[in-house]
mmCIF file of C-alpha atoms in Angstrom:
data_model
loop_
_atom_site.group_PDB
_atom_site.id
_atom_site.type_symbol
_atom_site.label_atom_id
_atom_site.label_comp_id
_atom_site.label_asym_id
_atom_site.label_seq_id
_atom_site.Cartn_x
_atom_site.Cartn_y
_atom_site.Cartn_z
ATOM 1 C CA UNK E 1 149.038 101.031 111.275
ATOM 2 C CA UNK E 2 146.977 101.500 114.508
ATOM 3 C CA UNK E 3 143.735 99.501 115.520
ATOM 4 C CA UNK E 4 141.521 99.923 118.069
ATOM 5 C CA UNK E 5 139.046 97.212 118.995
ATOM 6 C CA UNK E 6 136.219 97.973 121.332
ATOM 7 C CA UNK E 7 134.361 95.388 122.715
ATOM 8 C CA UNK E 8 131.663 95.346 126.080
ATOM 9 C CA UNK E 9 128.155 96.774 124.504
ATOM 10 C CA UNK E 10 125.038 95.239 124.592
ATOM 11 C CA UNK E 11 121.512 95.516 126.226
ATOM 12 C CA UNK E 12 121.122 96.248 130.107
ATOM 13 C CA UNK E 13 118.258 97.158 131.761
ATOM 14 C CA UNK E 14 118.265 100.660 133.405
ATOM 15 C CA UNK E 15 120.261 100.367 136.619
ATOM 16 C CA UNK E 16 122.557 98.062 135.742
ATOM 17 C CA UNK E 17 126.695 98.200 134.729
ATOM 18 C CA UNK E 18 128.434 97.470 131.621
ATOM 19 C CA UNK E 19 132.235 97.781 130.995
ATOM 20 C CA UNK E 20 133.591 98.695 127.663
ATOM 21 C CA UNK E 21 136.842 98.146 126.567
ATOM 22 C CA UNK E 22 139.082 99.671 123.576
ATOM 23 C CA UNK E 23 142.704 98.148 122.654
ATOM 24 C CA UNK E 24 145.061 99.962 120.771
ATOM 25 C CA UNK E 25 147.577 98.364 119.013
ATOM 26 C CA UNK E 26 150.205 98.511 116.360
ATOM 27 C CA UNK E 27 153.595 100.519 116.342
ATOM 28 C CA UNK E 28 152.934 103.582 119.449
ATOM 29 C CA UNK E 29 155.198 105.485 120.547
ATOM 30 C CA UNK E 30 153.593 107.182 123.152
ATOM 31 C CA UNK E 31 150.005 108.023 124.502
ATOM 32 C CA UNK E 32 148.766 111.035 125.141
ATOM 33 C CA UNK E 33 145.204 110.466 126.216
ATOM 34 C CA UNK E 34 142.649 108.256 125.682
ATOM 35 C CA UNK E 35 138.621 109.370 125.111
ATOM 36 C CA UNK E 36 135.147 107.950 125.275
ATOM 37 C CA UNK E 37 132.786 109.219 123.115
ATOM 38 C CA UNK E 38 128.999 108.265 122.262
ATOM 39 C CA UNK E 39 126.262 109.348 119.934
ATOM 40 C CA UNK E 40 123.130 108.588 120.036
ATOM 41 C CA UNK E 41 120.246 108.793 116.660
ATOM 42 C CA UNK E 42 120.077 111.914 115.734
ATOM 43 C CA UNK E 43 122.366 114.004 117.902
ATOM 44 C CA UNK E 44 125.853 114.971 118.222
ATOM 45 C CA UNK E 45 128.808 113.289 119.616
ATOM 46 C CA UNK E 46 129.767 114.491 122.682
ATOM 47 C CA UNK E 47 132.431 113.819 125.101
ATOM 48 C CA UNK E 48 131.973 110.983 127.789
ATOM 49 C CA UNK E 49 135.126 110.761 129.418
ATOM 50 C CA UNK E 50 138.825 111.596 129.062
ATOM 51 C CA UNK E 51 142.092 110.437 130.425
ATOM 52 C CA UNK E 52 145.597 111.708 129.513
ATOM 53 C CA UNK E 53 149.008 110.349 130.254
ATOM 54 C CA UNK E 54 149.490 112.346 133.383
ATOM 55 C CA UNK E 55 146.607 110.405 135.009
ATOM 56 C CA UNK E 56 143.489 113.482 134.812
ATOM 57 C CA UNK E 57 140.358 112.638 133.833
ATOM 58 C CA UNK E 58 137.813 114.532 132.984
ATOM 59 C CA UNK E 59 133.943 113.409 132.507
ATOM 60 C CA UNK E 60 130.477 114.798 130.760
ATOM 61 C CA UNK E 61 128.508 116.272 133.990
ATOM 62 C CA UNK E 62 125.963 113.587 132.813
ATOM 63 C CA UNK E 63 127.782 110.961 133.576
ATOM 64 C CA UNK E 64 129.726 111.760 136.776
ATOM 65 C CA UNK E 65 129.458 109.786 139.433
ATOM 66 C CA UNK E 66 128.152 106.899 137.564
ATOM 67 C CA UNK E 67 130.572 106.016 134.765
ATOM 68 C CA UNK E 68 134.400 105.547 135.423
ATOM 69 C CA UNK E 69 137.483 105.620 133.069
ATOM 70 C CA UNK E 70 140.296 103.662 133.568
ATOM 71 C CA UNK E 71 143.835 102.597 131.399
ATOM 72 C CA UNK E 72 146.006 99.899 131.629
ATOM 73 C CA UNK E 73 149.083 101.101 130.194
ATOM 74 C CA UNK E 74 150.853 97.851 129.297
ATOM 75 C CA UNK E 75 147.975 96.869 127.282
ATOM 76 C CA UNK E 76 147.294 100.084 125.502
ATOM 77 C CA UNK E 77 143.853 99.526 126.697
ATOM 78 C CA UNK E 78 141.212 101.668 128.039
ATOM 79 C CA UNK E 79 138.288 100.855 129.995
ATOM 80 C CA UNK E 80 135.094 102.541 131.045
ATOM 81 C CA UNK E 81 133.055 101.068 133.739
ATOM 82 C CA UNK E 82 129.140 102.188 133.703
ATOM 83 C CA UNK E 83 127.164 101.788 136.651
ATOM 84 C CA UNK E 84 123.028 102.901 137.205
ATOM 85 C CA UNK E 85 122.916 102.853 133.829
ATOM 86 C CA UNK E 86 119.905 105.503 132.497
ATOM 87 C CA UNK E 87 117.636 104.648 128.892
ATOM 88 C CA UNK E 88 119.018 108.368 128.287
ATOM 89 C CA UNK E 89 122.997 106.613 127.777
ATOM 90 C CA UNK E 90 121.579 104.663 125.093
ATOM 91 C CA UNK E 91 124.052 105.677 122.568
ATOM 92 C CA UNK E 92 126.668 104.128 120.394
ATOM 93 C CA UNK E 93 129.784 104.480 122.504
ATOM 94 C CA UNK E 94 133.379 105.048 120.106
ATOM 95 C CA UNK E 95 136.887 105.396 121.935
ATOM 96 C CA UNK E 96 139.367 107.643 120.590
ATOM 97 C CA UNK E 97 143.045 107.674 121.272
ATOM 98 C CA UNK E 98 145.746 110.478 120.677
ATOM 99 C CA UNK E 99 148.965 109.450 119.890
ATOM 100 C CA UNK E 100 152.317 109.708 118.624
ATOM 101 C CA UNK E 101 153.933 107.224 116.162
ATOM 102 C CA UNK E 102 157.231 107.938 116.810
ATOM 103 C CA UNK E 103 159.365 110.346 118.516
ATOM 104 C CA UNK E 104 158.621 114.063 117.400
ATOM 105 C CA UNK E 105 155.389 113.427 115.295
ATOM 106 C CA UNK E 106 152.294 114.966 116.058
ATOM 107 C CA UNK E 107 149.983 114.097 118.055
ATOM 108 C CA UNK E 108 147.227 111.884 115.970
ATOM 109 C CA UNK E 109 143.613 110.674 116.181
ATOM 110 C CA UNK E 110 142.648 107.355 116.047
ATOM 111 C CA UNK E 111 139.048 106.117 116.604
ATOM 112 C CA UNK E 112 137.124 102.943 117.232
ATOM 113 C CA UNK E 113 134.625 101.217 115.337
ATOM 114 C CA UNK E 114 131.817 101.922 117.753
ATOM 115 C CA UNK E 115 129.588 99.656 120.294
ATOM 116 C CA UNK E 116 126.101 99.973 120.719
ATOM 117 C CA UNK E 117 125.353 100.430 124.442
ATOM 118 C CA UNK E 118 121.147 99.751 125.273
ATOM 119 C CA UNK E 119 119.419 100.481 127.895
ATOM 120 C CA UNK E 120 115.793 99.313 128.893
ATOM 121 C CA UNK E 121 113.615 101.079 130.986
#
């Protein structure tokens, strides 16, 4: 059984940083990339960031420049740092991880609970 636990939301004024965190944990065998996600009322989730085992990242053109997404491998744990934070990244923010369980099984999805990120203009 996998778990990820995300922690780091809350309220900010616009401008200002917040760092989430998601932790993986249970019995992995291997990571192949780890994914911010966020959806705010009434729209679709879209794609925040990505980082895969090899190190690329990838990030939503709304976001570049100002968010960053980071993984400590020994910790199964993925970060995302947010600075100049805008009212329009008021979202709730899930992280998703793809995995393997064991040697030769396909890749799987796991996803986080979800923390509301708020920001005040």
């Amino acid at each position: 059984q996998v778990q990820l636990v995300e922690s780091g939301g809350g309220l900010v004024q616009a401008g200002g940083s917040l760092r989430l965190s998601c932790a993986a944990s249970g019995s992995i065998f291997s990571i192949h990339a780890m994914t911010w996600y966020r959806q705010a009322p009434g729209q679709q989730r879209e794609l925040v960031a990505r980082r895969t085992s090899g190190g690329s990242t990838n990030y939503a053109d709304s976001v570049k420049g100002r968010f960053t997404i980071s993984r400590d491998n020994a910790k199964n744990t993925v970060y995302m740092q947010m600075n100049s934070l805008k009212p329009e990244d008021t979202a709730v923010y899930y992280c998703g991880i793809t995995l393997r369980l064991y040697y030769n099984d396909p890749l799987r999805d796991y996803w986080g609970q979800g923390t509301q990120v708020t920001v005040s203009s």
